[in-house]
PDB file of C-alpha atoms in Angstrom:
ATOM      1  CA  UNK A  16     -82.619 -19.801  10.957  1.00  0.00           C
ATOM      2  CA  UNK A  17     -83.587 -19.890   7.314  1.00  0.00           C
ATOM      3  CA  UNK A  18     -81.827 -17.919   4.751  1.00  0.00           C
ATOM      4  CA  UNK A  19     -84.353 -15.228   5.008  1.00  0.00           C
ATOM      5  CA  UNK A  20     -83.355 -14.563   8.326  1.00  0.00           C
ATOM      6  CA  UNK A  21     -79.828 -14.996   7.841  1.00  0.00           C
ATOM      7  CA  UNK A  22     -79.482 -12.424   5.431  1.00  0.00           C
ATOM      8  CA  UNK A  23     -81.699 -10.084   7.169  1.00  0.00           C
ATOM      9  CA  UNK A  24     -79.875 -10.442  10.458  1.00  0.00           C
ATOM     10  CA  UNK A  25     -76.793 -10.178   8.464  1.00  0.00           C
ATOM     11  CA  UNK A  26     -77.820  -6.526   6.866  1.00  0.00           C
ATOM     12  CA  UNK A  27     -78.987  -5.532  10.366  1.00  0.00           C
ATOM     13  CA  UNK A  28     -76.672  -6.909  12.463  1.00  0.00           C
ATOM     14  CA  UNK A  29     -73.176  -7.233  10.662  1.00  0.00           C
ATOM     15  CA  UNK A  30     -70.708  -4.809   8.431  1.00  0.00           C
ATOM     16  CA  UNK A  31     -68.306  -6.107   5.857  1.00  0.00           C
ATOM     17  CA  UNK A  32     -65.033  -5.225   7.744  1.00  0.00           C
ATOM     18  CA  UNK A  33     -66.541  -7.515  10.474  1.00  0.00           C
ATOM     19  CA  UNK A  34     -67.070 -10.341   8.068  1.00  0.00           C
ATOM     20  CA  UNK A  35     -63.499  -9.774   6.392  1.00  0.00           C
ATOM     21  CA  UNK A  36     -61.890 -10.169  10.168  1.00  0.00           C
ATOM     22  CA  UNK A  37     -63.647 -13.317  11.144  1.00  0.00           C
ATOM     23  CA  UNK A  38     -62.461 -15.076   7.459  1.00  0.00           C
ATOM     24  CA  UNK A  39     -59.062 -13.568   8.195  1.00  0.00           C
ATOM     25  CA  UNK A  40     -59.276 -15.176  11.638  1.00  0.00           C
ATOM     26  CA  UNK A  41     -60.054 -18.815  10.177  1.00  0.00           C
ATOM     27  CA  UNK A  42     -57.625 -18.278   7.427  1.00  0.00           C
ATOM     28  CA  UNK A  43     -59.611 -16.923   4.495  1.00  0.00           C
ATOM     29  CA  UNK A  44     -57.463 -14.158   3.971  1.00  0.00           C
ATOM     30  CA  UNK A  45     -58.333 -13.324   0.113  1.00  0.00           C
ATOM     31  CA  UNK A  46     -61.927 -13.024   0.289  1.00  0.00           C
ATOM     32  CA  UNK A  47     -62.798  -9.348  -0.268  1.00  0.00           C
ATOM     33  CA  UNK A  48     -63.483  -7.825  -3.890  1.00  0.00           C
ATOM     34  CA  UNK A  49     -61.315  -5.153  -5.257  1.00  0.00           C
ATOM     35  CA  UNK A  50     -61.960  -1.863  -3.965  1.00  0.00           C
ATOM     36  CA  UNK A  51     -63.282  -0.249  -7.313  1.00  0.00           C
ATOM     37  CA  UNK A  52     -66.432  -2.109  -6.630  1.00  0.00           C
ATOM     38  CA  UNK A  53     -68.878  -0.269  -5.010  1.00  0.00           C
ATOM     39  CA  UNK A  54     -72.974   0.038  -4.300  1.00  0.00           C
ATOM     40  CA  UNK A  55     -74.646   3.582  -6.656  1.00  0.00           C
ATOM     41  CA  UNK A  56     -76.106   3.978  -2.896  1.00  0.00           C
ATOM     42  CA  UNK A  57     -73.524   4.023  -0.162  1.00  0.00           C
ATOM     43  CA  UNK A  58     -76.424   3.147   1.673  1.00  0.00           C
ATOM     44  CA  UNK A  59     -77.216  -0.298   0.662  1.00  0.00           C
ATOM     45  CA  UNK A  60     -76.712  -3.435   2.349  1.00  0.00           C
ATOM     46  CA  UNK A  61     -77.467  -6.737   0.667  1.00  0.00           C
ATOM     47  CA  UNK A  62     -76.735 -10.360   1.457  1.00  0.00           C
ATOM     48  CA  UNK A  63     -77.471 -13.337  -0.490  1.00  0.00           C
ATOM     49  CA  UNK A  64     -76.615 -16.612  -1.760  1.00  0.00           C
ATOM     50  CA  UNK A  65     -74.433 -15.905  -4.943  1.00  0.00           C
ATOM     51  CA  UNK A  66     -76.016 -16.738  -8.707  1.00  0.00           C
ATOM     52  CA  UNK A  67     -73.090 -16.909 -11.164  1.00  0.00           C
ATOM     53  CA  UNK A  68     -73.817 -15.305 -14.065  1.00  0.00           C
ATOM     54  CA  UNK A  69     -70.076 -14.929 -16.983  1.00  0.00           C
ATOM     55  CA  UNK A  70     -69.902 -12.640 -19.350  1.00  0.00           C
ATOM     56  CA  UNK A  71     -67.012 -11.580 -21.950  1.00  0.00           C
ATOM     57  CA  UNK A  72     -66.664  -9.120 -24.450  1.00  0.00           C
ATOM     58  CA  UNK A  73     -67.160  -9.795 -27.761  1.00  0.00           C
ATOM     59  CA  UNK A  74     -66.982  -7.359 -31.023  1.00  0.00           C
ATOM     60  CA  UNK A  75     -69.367  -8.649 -33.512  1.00  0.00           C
ATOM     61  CA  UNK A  76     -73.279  -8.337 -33.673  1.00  0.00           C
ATOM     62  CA  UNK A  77     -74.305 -12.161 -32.667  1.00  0.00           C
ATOM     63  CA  UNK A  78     -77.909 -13.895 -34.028  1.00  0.00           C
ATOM     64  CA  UNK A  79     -78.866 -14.280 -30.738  1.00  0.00           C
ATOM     65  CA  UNK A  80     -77.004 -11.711 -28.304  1.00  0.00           C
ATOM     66  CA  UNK A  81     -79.102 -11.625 -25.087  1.00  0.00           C
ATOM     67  CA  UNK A  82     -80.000 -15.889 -24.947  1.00  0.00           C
ATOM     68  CA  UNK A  83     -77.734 -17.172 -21.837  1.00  0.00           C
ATOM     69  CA  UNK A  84     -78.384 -13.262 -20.286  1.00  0.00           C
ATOM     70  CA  UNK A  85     -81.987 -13.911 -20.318  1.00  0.00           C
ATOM     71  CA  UNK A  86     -82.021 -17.827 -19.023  1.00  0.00           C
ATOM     72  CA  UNK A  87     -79.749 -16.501 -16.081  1.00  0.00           C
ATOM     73  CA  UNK A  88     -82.194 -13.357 -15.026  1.00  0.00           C
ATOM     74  CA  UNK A  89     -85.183 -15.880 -15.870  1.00  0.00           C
ATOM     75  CA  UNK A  90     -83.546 -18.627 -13.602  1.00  0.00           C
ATOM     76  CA  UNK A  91     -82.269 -16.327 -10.612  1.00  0.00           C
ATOM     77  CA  UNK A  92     -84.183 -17.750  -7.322  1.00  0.00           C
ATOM     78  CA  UNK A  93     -85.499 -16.181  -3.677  1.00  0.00           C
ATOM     79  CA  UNK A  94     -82.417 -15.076  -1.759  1.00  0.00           C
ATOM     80  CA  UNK A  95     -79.789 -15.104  -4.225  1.00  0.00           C
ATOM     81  CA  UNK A  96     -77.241 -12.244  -5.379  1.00  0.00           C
ATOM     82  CA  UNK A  97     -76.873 -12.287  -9.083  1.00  0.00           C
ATOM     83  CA  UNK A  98     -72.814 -11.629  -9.275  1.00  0.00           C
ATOM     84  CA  UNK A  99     -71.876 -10.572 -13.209  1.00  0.00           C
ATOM     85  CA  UNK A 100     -68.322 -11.664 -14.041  1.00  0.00           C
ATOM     86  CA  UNK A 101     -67.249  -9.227 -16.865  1.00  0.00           C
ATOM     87  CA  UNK A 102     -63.349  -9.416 -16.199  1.00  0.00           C
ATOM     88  CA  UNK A 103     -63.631  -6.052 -15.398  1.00  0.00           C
ATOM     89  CA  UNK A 104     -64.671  -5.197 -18.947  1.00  0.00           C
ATOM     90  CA  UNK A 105     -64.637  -1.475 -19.562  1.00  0.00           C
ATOM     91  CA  UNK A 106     -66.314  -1.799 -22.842  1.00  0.00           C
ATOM     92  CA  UNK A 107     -69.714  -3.846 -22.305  1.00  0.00           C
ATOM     93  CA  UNK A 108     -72.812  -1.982 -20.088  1.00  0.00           C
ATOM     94  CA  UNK A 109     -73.616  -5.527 -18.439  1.00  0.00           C
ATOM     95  CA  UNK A 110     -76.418  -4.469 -16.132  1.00  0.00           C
ATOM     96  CA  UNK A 111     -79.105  -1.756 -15.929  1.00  0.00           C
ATOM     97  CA  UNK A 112     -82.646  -1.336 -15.240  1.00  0.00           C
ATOM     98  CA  UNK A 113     -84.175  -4.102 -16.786  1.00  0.00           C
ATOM     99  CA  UNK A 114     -82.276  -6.634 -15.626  1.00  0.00           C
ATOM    100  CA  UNK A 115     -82.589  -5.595 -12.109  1.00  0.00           C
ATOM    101  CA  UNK A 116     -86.559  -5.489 -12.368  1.00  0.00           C
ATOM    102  CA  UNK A 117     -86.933  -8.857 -13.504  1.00  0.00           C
ATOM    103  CA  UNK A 118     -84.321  -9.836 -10.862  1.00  0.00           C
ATOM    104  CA  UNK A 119     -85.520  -8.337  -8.022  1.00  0.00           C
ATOM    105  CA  UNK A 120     -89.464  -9.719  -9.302  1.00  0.00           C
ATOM    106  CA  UNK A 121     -87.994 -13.595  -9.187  1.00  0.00           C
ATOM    107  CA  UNK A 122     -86.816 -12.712  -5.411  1.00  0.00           C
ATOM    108  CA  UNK A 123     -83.173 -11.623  -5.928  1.00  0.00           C
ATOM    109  CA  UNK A 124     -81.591  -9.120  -2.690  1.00  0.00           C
ATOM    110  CA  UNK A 125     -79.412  -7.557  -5.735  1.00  0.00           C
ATOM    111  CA  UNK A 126     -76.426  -7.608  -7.898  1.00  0.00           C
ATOM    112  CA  UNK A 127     -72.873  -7.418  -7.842  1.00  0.00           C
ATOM    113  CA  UNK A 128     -70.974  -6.639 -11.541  1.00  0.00           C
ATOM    114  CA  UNK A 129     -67.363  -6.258 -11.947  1.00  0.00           C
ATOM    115  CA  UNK A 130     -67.662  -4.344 -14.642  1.00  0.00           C
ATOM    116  CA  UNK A 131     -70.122  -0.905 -15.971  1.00  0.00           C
ATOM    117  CA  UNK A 132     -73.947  -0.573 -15.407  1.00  0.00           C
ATOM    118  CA  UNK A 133     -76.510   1.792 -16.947  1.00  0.00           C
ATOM    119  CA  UNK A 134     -80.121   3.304 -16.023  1.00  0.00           C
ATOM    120  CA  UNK A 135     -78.655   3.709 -12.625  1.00  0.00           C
ATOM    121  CA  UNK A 136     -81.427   6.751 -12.187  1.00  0.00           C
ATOM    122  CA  UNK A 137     -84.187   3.624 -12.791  1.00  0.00           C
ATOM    123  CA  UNK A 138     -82.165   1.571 -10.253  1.00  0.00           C
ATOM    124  CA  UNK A 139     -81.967   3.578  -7.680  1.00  0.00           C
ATOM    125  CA  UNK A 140     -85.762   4.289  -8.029  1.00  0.00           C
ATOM    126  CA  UNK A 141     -86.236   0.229  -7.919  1.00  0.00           C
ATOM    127  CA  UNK A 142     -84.298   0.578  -4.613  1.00  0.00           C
ATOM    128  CA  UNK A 143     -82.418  -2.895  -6.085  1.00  0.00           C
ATOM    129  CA  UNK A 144     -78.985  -2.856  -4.908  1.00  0.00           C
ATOM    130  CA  UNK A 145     -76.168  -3.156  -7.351  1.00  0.00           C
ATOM    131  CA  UNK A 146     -72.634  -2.622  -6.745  1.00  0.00           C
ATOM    132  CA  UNK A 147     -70.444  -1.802 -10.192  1.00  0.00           C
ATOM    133  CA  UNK A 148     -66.827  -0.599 -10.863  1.00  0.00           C
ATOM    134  CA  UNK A 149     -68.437   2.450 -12.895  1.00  0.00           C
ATOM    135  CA  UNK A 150     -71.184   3.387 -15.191  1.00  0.00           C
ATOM    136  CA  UNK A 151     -71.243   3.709 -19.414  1.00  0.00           C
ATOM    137  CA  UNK A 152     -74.785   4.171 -21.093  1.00  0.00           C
ATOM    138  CA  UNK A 153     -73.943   1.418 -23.799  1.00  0.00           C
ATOM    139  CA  UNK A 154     -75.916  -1.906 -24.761  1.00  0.00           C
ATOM    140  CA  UNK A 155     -74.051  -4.942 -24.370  1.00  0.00           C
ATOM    141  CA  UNK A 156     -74.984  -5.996 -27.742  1.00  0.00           C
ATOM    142  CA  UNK A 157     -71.945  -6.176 -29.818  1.00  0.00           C
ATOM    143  CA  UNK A 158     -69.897  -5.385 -26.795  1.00  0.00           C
ATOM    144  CA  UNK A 159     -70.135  -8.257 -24.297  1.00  0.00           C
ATOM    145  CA  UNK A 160     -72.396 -11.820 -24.214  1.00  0.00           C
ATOM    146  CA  UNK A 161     -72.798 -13.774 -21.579  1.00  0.00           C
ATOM    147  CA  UNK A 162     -71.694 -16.970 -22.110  1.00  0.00           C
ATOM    148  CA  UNK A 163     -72.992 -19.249 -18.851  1.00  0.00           C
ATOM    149  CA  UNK A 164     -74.114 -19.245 -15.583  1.00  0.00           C
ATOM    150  CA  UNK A 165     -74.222 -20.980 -12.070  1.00  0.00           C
ATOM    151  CA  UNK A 166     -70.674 -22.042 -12.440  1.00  0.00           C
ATOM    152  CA  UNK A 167     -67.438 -20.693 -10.882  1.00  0.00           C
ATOM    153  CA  UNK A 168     -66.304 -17.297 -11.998  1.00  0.00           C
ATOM    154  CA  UNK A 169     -63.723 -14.775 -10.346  1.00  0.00           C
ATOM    155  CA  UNK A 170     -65.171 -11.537  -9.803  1.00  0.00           C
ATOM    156  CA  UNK A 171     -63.075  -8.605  -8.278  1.00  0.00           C
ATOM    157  CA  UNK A 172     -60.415 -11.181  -7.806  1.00  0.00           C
ATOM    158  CA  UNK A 173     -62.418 -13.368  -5.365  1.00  0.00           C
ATOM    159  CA  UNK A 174     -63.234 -16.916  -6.687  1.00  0.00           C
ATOM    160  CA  UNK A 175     -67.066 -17.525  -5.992  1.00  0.00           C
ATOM    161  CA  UNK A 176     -69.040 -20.292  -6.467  1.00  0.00           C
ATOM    162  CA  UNK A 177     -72.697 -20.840  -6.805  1.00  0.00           C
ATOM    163  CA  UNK A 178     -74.078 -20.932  -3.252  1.00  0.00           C
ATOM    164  CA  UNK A 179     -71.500 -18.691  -1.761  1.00  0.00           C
ATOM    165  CA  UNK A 180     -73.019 -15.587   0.528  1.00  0.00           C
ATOM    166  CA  UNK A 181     -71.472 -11.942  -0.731  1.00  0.00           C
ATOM    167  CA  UNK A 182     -72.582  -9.524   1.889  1.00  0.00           C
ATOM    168  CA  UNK A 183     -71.792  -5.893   0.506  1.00  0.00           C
ATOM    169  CA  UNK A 184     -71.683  -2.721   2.331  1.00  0.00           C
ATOM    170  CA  UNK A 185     -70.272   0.569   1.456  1.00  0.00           C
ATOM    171  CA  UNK A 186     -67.242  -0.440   2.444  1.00  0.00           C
ATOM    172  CA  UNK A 187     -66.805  -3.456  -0.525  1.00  0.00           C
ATOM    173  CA  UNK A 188     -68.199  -7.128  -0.877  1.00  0.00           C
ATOM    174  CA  UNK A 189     -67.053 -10.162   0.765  1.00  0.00           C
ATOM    175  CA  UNK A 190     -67.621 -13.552  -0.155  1.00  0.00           C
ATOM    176  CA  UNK A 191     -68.197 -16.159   2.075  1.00  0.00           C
ATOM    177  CA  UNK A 192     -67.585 -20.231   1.263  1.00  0.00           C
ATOM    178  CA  UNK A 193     -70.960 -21.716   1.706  1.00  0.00           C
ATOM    179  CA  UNK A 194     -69.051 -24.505   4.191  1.00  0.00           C
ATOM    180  CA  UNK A 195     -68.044 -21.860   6.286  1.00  0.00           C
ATOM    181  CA  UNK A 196     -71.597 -19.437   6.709  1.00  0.00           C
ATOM    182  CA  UNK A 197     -72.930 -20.560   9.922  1.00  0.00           C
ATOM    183  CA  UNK A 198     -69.355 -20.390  11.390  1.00  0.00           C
ATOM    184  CA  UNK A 199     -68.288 -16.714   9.775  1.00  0.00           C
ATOM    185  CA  UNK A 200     -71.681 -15.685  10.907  1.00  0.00           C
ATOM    186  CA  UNK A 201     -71.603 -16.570  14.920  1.00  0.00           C
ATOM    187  CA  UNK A 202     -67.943 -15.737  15.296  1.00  0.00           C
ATOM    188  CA  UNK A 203     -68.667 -12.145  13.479  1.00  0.00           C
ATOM    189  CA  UNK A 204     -71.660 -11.198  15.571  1.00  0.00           C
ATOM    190  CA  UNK A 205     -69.954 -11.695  18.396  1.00  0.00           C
ATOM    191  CA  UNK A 206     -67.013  -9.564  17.999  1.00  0.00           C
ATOM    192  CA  UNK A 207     -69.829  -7.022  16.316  1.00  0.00           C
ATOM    193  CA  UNK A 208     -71.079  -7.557  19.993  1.00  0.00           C
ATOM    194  CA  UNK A 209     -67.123  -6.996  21.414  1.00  0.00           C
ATOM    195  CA  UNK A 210     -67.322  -3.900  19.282  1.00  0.00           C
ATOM    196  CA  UNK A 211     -70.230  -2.284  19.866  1.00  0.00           C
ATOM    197  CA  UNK A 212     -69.469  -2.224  23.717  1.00  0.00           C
ATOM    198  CA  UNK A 213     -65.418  -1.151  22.836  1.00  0.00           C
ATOM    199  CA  UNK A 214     -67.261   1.774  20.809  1.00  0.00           C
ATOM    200  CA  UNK A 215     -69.483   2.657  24.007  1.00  0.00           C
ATOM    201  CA  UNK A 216     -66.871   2.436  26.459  1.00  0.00           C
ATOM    202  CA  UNK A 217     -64.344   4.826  24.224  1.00  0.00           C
ATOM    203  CA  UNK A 218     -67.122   7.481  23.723  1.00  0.00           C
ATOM    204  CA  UNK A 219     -67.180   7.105  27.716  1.00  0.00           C
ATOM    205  CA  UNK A 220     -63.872   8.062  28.197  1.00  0.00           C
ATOM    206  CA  UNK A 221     -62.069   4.659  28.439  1.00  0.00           C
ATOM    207  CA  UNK A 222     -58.326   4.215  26.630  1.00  0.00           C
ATOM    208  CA  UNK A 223     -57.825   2.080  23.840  1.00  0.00           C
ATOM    209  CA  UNK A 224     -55.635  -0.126  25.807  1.00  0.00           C
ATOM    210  CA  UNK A 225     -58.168  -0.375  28.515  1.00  0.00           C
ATOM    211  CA  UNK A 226     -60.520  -1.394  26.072  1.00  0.00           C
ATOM    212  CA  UNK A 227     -58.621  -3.308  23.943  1.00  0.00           C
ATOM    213  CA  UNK A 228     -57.199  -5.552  27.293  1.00  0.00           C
ATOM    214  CA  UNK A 229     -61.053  -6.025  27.997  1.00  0.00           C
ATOM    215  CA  UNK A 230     -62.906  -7.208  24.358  1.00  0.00           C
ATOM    216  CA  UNK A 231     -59.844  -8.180  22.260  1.00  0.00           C
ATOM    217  CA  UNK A 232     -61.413  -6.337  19.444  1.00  0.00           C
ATOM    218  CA  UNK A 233     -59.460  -3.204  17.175  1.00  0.00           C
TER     219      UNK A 233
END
């Protein structure tokens, strides 16, 4: 299938704790974001191929404070996730409104920021999902700049690269090494399968052991 359908069968089909098990399984065992990271919607879903985008705080008034932000959101491409590394800043409003319109216009599924957002009201209207440790109504002028793009950065303590799939849930985000997608992604809809009938069977009066003995899934 093409990424399109990946990532749609993926929001449909497939949960983060899923995901997390079958990269635990094949020995990925540090692949989830810190838990302060988390969707303005607890009911968004997204998927998508990860766009890079590094930011740091800075405390002076620069000529030119929004150049490398705007050739990232200018550059972002069908299918991808645009993940903001801020190192967690808590002093730079990274994402917000804008940024997520012209985003989700070039064919982004959303955005991931380990660090603040603003205009969440306006986001949530865009129905754009973006996950953030927290919200601050502040410009990142003067604050934070982002310095490159569609290169390695660690965000929540995961390292992801360009290409990477983040599927994120209201449970957390996960990254997944683009070797490893078509693997992660057969081996985790089948125990979604496993689970699905463990969760039927329980509800129909079945032990845990009974079930557990049967599907192998907890």
């Amino acid at each position: 299938m093409d990424d399109t359908q990946l990532f749609d069968t993926m929001c449909s089909e497939l949960y983060t704790a899923v995901i997390s098990d079958t990269l635990d399984q094949l020995g990925y065992r540090d692949q989830v974001m810190r838990e302060n990271i988390n969707p303005i919607n607890v009911d968004w879903v997204v998927a998508g191929r990860a766009k890079t985008v590094l930011s740091v705080d800075v405390h002076h008034l620069a000529d030119e404070p929004y150049g490398k932000e705007i050739e990232a959101v200018d550059s972002v491409k069908p299918g991808e996730v645009v993940i903001g590394c801020t190192n967690e800043s808590i002093r730079n409003g990274l994402w917000g409104e804008l940024l997520s319109t012209a985003s989700k216009m070039r064919g982004a599924r959303g955005a991931i920021v380990d660090g603040l957002i603003r205009d969440t009201k306006h986001i949530l209207a865009l129905d754009f999902p973006v996950f953030a440790t927290g919200t601050k109504p502040v410009d990142s002028q003067g604050r934070g700049m982002v310095i490159d793009y569609d290169i390695p950065v660690r965000c929540g303590g995961v390292l992801v690269h360009p290409g990477d799939v983040v599927f994120g849930d209201r449970d957390g985000v996960v990254v997944i090494p683009s070797a490893l997608v078509a693997e992660v992604v057969e081996i985790a809809l089948d125990k979604a399968t496993r689970e699905n009938h463990t969760r039927r069977e329980l509800l129909e009066g079945s032990t845990l052991r009974q079930v557990y003995d049967k599907y192998g899934v907890l």
